XYZ file of C-alpha atoms in Angstrom:
77
model
C 10.214 -5.365 8.689
C 9.180 -3.426 5.395
C 11.682 -0.155 3.976
C 11.097 2.060 1.647
C 14.452 3.736 0.928
C 14.017 7.095 -1.258
C 17.297 7.777 -3.520
C 18.048 10.918 -1.845
C 18.851 8.530 1.213
C 16.081 8.878 3.312
C 14.207 5.143 4.479
C 10.713 4.812 5.939
C 10.687 1.784 7.409
C 8.154 -0.232 9.671
C 7.834 -3.363 11.946
C 4.477 -3.111 12.822
C 1.061 -2.123 11.134
C 1.941 0.010 8.749
C -0.377 3.061 8.730
C -1.452 4.227 5.345
C -1.453 8.098 5.910
C 2.350 7.892 6.873
C 3.268 6.368 3.640
C 1.405 8.578 1.552
C 3.109 11.398 2.661
C 6.468 9.804 2.974
C 5.389 9.376 -0.712
C 4.789 12.831 -1.623
C 7.872 14.169 0.341
C 10.272 12.268 -1.221
C 8.621 12.505 -5.317
C 11.829 13.441 -6.386
C 12.927 9.681 -5.602
C 10.721 8.216 -8.679
C 13.310 6.169 -10.314
C 13.489 6.748 -14.353
C 11.760 4.329 -16.389
C 13.434 0.738 -16.933
C 15.563 1.226 -13.661
C 15.618 -1.997 -11.685
C 15.370 -1.165 -7.777
C 17.065 -4.206 -5.371
C 14.576 -5.058 -2.435
C 14.827 -7.233 0.280
C 12.056 -7.928 0.713
C 7.907 -6.398 -0.211
C 8.508 -2.557 -0.196
C 5.707 -0.567 0.997
C 3.629 0.548 -2.081
C 3.464 -3.596 -2.453
C 2.173 -3.583 0.631
C -0.356 -0.740 -0.180
C -1.685 -1.948 -3.227
C -2.253 -5.402 -1.459
C -4.288 -3.406 1.570
C -5.947 -1.780 -1.488
C -7.404 -5.125 -2.609
C -8.226 -6.744 0.066
C -10.447 -3.238 1.124
C -11.578 -3.687 -2.006
C -12.872 -6.811 -1.814
C -14.245 -6.606 1.455
C -16.184 -3.594 0.129
C -17.243 -5.863 -2.225
C -18.612 -9.069 0.040
C -20.173 -6.367 1.914
C -22.233 -5.601 -0.605
C -22.929 -8.554 -1.744
C -24.556 -9.760 1.879
C -26.723 -6.297 2.445
C -28.521 -7.339 -0.723
C -29.122 -10.988 0.003
C -30.579 -9.590 3.093
C -32.391 -7.785 1.056
C -33.918 -10.778 -1.132
C -34.346 -12.638 1.643
C -36.709 -9.945 3.505
């Protein structure tokens, strides 16, 4: 389970795939909850932000691979 908790007590959690739009909407609605600099938050696992960062990195790598593959296909013809 992945869980993101706001300082106001609101919690977003997911057992299944995370819908990025939902996460971003939740984050926008709870912008007041941004921790002060230097604040250490406790976590029992990856946060939604960690997962979004990881998915973004994977997406960027896949886009690069796709561009390289298209270039290799053009070079071969």
